[in-house]
Coordinates of C-alpha atoms in Angstrom, one line a residue:
Chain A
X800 CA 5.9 3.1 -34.8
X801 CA 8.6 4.7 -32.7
X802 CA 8.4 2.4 -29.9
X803 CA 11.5 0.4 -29.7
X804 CA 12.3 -3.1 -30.4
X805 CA 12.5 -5.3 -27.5
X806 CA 15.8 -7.1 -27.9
X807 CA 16.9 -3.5 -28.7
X808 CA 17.1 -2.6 -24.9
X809 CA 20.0 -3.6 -23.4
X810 CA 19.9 -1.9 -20.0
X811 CA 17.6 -3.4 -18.1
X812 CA 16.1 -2.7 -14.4
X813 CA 17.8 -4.4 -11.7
X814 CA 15.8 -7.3 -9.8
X815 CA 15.3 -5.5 -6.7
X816 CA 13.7 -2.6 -8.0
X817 CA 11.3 -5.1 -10.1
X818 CA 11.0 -6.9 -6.8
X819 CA 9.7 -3.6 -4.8
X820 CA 7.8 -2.2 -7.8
X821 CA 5.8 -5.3 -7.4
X822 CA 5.5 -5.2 -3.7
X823 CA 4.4 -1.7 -4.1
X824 CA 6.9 0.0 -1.9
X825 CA 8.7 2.3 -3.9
X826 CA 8.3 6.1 -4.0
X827 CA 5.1 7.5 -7.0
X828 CA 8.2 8.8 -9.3
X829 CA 10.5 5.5 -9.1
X830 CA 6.8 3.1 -9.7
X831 CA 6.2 5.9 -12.8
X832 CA 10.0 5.0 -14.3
X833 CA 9.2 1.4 -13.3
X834 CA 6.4 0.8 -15.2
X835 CA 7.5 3.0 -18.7
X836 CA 10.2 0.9 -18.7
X837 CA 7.8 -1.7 -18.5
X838 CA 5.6 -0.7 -21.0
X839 CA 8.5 -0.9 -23.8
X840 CA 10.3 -4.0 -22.3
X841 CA 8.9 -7.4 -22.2
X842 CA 11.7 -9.0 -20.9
X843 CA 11.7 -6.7 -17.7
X844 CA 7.5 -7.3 -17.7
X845 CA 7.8 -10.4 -17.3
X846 CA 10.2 -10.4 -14.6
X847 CA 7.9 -8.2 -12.8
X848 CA 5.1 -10.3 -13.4
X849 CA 6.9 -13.4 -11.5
X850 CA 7.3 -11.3 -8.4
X851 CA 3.7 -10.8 -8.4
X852 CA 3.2 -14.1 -8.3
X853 CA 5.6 -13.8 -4.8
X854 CA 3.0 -11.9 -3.7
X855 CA 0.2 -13.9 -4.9
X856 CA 1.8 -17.3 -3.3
X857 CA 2.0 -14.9 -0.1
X858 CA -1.2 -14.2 -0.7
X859 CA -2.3 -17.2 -0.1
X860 CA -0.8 -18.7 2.9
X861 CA -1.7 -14.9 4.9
X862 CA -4.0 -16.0 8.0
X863 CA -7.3 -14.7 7.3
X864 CA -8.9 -11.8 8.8
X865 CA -12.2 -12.0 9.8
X866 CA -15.2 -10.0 7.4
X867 CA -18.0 -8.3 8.5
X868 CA -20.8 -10.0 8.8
X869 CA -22.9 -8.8 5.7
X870 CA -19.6 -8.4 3.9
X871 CA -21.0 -10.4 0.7
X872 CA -23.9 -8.6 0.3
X873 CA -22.7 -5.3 0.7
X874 CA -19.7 -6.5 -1.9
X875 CA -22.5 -7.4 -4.1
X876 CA -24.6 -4.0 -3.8
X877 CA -21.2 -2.4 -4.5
X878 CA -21.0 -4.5 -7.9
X879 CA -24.7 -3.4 -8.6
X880 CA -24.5 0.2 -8.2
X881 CA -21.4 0.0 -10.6
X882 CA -23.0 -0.8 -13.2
X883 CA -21.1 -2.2 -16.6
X884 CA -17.7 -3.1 -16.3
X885 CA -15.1 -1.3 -17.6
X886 CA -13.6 -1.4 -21.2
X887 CA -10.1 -2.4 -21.7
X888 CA -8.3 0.7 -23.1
X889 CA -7.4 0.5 -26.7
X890 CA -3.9 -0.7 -27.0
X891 CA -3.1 -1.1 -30.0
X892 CA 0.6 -0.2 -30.6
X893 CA 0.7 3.6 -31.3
X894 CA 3.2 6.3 -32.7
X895 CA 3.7 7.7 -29.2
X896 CA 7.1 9.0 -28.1
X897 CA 6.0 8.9 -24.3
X898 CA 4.8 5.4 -22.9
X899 CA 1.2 5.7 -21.6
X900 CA 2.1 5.8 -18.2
X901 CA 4.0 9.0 -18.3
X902 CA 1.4 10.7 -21.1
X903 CA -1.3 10.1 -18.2
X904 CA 1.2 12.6 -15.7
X905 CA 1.6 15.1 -18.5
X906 CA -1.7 14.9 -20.2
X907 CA -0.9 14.3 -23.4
X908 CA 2.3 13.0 -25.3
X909 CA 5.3 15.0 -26.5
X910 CA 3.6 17.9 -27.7
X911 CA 1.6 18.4 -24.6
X912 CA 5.2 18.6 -22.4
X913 CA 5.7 22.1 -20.7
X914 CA 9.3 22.8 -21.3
X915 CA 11.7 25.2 -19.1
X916 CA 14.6 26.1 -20.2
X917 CA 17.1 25.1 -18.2
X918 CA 20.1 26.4 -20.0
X919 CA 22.7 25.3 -22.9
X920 CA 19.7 24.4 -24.4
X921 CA 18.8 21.6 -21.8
X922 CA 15.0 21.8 -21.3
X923 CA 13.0 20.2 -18.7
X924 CA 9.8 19.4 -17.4
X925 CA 8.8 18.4 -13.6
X926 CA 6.0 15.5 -13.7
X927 CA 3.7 15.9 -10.9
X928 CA 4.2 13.0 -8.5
X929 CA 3.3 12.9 -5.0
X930 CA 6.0 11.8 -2.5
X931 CA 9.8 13.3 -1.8
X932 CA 11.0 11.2 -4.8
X933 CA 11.1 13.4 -8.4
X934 CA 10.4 12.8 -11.8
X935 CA 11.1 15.0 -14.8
X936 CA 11.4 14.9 -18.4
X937 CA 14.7 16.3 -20.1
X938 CA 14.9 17.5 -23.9
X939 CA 19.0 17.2 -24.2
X940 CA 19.5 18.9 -27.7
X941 CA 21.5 16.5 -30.1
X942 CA 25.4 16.7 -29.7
X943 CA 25.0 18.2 -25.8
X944 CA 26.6 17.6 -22.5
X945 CA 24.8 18.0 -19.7
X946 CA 26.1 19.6 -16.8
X947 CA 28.9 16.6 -14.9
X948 CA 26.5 16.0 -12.0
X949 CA 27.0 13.0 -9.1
X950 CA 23.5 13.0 -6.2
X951 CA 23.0 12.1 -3.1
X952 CA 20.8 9.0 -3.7
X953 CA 19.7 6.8 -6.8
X954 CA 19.2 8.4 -10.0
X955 CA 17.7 6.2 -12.8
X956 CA 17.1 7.5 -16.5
X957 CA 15.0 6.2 -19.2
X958 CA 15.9 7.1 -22.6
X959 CA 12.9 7.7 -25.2
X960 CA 13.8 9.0 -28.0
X961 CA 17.6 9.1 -29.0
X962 CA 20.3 8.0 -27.0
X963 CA 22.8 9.7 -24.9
X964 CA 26.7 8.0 -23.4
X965 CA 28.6 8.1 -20.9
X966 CA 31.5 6.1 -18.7
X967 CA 29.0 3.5 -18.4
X968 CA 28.1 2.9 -22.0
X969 CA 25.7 3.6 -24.7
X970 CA 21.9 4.5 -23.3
X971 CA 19.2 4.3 -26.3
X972 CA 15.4 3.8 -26.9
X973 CA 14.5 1.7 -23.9
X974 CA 17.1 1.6 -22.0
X975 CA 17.2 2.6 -18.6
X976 CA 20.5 4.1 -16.6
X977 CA 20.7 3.2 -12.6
X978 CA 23.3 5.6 -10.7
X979 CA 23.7 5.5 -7.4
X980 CA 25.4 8.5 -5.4
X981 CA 28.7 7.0 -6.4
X982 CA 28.7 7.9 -9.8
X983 CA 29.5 11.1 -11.2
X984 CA 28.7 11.5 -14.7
X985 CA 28.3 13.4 -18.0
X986 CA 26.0 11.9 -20.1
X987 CA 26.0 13.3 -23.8
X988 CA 23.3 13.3 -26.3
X989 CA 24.2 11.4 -29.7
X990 CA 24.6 13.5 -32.4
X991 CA 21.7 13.5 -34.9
X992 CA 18.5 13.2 -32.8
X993 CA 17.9 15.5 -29.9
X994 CA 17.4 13.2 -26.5
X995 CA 14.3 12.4 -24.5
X996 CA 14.7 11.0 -21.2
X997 CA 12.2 10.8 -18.1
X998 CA 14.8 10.9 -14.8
X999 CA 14.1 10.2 -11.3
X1000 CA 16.0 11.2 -8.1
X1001 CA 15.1 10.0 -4.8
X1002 CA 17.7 13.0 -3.7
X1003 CA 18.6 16.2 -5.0
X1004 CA 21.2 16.1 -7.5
X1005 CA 24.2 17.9 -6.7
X1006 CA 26.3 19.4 -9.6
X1007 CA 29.5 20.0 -10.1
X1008 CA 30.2 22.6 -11.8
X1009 CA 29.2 26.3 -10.1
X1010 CA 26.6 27.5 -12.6
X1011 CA 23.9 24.8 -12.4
X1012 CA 24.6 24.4 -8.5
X1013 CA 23.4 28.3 -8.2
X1014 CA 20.5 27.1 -10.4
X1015 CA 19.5 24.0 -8.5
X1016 CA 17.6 25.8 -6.1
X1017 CA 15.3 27.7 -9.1
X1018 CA 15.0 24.4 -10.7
X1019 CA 14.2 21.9 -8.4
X1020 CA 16.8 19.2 -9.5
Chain B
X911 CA 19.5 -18.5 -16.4
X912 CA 16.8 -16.6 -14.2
X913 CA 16.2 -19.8 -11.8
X914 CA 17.5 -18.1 -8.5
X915 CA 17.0 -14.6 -7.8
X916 CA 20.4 -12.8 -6.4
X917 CA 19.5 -10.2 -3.7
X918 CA 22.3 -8.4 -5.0
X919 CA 23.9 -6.6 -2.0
X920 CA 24.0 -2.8 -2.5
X921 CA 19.9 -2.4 -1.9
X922 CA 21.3 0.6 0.4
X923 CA 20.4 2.7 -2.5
X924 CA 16.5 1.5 -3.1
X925 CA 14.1 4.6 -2.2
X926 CA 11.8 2.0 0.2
X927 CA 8.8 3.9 1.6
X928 CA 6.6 2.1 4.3
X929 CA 3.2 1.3 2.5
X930 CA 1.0 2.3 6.0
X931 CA 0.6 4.5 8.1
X932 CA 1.8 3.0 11.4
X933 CA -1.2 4.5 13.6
X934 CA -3.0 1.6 13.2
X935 CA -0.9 -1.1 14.3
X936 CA -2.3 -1.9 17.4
X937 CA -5.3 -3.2 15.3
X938 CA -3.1 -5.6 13.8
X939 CA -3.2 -9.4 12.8
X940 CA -2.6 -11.4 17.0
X941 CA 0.4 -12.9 16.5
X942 CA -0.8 -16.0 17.7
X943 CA -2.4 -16.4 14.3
X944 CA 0.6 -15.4 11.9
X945 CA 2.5 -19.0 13.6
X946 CA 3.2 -22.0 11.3
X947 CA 0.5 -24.0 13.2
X948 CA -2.2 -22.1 11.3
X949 CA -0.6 -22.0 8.1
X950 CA -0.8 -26.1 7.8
X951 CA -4.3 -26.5 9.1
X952 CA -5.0 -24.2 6.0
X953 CA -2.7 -25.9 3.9
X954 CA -5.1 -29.1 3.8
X955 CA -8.0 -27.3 3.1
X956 CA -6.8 -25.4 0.4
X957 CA -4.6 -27.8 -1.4
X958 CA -8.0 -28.8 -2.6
X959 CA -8.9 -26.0 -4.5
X960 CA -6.3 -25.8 -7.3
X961 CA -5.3 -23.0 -9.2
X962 CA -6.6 -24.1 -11.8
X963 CA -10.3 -24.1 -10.6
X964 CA -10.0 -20.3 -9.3
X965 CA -9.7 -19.9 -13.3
X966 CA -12.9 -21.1 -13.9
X967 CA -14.8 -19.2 -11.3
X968 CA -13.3 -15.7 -12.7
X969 CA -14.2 -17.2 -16.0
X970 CA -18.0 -17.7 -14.6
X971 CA -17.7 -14.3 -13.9
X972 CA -16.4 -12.7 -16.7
X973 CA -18.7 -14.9 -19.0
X974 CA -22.4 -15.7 -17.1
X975 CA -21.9 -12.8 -14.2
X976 CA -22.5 -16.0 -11.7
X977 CA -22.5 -14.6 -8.6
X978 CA -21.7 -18.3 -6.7
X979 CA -18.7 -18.4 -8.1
X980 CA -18.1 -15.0 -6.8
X981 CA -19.3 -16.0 -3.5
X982 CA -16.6 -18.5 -3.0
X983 CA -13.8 -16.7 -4.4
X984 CA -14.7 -14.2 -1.7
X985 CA -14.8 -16.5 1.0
X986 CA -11.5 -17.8 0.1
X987 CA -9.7 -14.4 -0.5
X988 CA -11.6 -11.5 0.9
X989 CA -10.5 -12.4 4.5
X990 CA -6.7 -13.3 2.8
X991 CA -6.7 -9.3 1.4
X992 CA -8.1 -8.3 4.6
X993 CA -5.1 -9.5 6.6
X994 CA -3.0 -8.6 4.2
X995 CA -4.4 -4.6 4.5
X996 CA -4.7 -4.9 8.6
X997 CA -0.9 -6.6 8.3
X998 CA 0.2 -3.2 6.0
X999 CA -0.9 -0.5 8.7
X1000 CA -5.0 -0.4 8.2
X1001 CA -7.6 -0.5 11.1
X1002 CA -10.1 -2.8 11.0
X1003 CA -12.8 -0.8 9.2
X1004 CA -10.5 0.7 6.5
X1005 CA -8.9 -3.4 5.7
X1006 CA -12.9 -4.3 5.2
X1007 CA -13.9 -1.2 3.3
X1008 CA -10.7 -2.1 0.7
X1009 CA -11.4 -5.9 0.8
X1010 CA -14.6 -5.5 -0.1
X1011 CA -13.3 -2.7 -2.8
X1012 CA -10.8 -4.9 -4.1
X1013 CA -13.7 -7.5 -4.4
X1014 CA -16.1 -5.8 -6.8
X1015 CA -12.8 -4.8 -8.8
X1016 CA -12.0 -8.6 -9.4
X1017 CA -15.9 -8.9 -10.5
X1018 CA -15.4 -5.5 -12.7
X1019 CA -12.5 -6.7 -14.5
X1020 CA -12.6 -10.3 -14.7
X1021 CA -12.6 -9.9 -18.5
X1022 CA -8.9 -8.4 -18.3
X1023 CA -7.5 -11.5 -16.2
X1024 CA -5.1 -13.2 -18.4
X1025 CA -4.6 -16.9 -16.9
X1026 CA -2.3 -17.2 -19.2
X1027 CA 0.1 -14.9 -17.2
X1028 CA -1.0 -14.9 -14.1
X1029 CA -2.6 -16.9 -11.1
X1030 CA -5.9 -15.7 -9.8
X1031 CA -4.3 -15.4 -5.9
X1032 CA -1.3 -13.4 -8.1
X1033 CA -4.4 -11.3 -9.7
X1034 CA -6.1 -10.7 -6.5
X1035 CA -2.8 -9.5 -4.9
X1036 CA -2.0 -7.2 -7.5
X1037 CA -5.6 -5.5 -7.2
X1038 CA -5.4 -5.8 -3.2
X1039 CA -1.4 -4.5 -3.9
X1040 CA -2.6 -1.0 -5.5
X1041 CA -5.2 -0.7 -3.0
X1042 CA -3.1 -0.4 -0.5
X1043 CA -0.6 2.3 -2.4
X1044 CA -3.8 4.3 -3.4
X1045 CA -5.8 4.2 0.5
X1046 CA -2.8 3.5 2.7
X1047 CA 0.0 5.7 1.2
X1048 CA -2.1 8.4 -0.9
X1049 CA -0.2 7.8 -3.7
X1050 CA -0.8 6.9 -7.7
X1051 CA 0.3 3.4 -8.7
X1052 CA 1.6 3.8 -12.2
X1053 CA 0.8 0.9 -14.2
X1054 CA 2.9 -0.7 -17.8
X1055 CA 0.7 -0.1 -20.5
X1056 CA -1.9 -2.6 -21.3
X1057 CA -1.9 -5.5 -23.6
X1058 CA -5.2 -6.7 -23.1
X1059 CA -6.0 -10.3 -24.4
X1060 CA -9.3 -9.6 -27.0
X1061 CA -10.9 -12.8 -28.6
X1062 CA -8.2 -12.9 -31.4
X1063 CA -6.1 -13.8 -28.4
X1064 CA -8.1 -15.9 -26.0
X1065 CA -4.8 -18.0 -24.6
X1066 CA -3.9 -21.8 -25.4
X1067 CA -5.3 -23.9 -22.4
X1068 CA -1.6 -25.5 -22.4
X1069 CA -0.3 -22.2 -21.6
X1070 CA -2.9 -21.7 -18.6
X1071 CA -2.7 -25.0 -17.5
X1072 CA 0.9 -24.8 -17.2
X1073 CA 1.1 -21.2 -15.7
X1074 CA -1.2 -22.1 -12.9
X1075 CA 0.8 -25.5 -12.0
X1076 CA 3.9 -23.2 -12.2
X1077 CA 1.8 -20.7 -10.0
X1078 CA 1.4 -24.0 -7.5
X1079 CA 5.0 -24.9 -7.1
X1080 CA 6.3 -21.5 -6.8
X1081 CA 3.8 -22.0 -3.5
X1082 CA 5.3 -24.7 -2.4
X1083 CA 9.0 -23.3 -2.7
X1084 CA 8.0 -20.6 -0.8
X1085 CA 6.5 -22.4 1.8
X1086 CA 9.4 -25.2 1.5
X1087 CA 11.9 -21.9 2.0
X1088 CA 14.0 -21.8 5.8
X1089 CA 12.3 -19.6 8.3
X1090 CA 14.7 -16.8 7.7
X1091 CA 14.2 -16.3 4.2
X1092 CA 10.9 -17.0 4.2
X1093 CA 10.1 -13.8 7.1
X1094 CA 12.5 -11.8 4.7
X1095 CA 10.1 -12.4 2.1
X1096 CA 7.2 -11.6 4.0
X1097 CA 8.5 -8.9 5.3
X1098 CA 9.7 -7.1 1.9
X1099 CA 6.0 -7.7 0.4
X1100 CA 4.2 -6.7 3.4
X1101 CA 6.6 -3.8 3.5
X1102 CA 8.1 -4.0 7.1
X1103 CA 11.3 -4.7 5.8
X1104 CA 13.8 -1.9 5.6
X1105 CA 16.1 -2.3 2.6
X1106 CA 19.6 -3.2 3.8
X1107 CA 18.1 -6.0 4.6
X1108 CA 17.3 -7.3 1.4
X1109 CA 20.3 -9.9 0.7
X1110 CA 19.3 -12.9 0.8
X1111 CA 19.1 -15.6 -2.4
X1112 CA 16.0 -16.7 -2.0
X1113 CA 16.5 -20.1 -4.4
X1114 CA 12.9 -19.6 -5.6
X1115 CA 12.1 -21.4 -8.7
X1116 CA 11.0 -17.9 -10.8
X1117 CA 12.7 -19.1 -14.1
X1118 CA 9.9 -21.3 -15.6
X1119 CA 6.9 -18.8 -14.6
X1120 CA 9.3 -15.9 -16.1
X1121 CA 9.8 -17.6 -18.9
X1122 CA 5.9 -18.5 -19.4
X1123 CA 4.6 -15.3 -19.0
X1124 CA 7.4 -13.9 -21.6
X1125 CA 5.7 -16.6 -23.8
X1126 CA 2.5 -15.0 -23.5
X1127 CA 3.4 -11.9 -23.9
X1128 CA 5.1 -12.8 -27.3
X1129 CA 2.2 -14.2 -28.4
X1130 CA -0.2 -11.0 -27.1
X1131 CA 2.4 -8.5 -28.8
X1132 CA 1.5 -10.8 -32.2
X1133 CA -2.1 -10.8 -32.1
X1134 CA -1.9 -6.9 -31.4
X1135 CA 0.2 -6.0 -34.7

């Protein structure tokens, strides 16, 4: 089972990002890094789960709208022509790397990624997420730096396999990195595992150095 | 530990999207209806129904397909999710097309309600919540993998009963909550807020229900290994 202890993850999502996942109004690629970190961290989960109940409570006290007349019944054709109800998928804990929601973007887990090279051995893969927001996956072999970088907006980086530092600490199986445009980091890959790591960027990143920033434009960072 | 929730300052940096388009607008809610006046008429009516007794309809669902039960858990939220849609940017049509939709989901998955974790008007905005994202904003709504609750893991009726009183009183703090904050809160869920605006502590009392629905997560992540 490669999925990660709970009370390993020690870098958790900050409570108003869990507060706008759960309001729904976050970009497609921040809801996708939202709910992976989800999916390995209960502690997170149910934080989330207690601002739904916000919204429920909200819910509740909205003035009503008023429904069609033959609302019901049309309701109740709808639930007829459906048929069965759907299964609940199988959940059983599994020996994925990638957390289900991101294996539904790339169709598959680890093995199913599409990898570009993206130089000093970086590799990366761009997850297909509507909205200005991006998500990709990044395959930082073991031992590597990758390229000192700051962006323009918020960056936040989930580790899955491995575990990569920098000035802010130690990021491992679970844990989740928020940067905002004031940070300008090198994150390096622990020695001994390669690192897996699904980032998103609500901005393009802007790097430092002058090789990657005549890239950025080939790579879509 | 978790029993106020810090609107930590710096939200300048949270990618916030409006969830509508705002074409429809005009069609919206009159305000006359959104006042406080309305909201205690309604108060007295529903205080009756519990949240407790919602459970048992979506039970009657799940387990004897009873379409009553359905009947009035549409009269009660239906119009609810419809405002909720016309308040997020739909016209009229497109707010009863997704009510309905959202509906026939709570019929099609009333075995995967957990009332153990969650309230059925916390359910019903969840499923109303992703409707919007999917028809409003044309995007996907990425979802935590699922730990659905099988037999092996039907939950303790402590647990539910104590969720949905928890589910109650989070209700009442938020409708106990100063005009201000409350608006702010409003606003961030229905998605009109913009996010420098976020910072407010809100002094709701999220500890307890946090805590519960960590309890029954615990006990799901058991009866899964």
């Amino acid at each position: 089972m490669t999925k990660p202890m709970n009370n390993d993850i020690t870098h958790h999502l900050s409570p108003q990002l869990l507060m706008a996942y759960s309001a729904g109004t976050l970009p497609e690629a921040f809801d996708l890094i939202v709910a992976s970190h989800l999916s390995l961290c209960d502690q997170c989960r149910a934080e989330a789960e207690s601002y739904d109940a916000v919204g429920g409570a909200l819910l509740e006290d909205e003035p009503t709208a008023e429904m069609a007349e033959d609302s019901l019944a049309a309701t109740l054709r709808m639930i007829r022509m459906g048929g069965e109800p759907d299964e609940p998928a199988p959940a059983r804990p599994g020996t994925h790397v990638l957390p289900r929601p991101i294996r539904d973007y790339v169709g598959g887990d680890l093995d199913a990624v599409r990898w570009q090279n993206v130089g000093r051995g970086v590799r990366q893969a761009l997850l297909p997420v509507n909205g200005d927001a991006r998500a990709r996956l990044l395959h930082i072999p073991a031992g590597t730096a990758v390229p000192d970088h700051g962006h323009q907006g918020l960056e936040l980086t989930l580790v899955l396999r491995g575990a990569f530092s920098d000035t802010d600490g130690r990021f491992g199986p679970g844990d989740v990195e928020i940067a905002d445009q004031e940070i300008e980091h090198t994150p390096v890959a622990e020695e001994g595992e390669d690192c897996i790591c699904l980032a998103v960027t609500d901005a393009p990143l802007r790097f430092s150095g002058l090789m990657p920033r005549l890239a950025q434009p080939f790579l879509k960072i | 530990m978790f029993s106020n929730v810090d609107w930590i300052e710096d939200c300048d940096t949270l990618p916030l999207t409006p969830p509508g388009a705002p074409a429809g607008a005009e069609s919206g809610v009159p305000a006359a209806s959104r006042g406080a006046g309305s909201r205690v008429t309604r108060m007295a009516e529903d205080r009756a129904q519990g949240a407790s007794e919602w459970v048992d309809h979506v039970v009657r669902i799940r387990d004897a397909r009873d379409e009553a039960a359905f009947a009035e858990l549409f009269a009660h939220f239906a119009p609810r999710v419809k405002a909720f849609l016309i308040r997020s940017g739909a016209d009229d049509g497109l707010a009863e097309e997704c009510a309905q939709e959202v509906m026939a989901t709570l019929w099609q998955k009333a075995h995967l309600f957990d009332p153990a974790r969650a309230s059925v008007s916390t359910w019903v905005f969840t499923i109303a919540r992703n409707r919007r994202i999917d028809a409003l904003r044309r995007q996907r709504r990425p979802e935590p993998e699922d730990l659905p609750w099988g037999p092996e893991a039907e939950p303790q009726q402590d647990d539910v009963l104590a969720l949905q009183q928890d589910s109650e009183r989070l209700a009442e703090a938020l409708r106990s909550l100063p005009e201000k904050q409350r608006v702010l809160i409003e606003r961030a869920y229905f998605g009109e807020l913009s996010h420098s605006e976020i910072a407010e502590e809100t002094g709701l009392p999220l500890g307890t229900i946090k805590s519960r629905i960590r309890l029954a997560l615990d006990r799901l992540r058991h009866a899964l290994r």
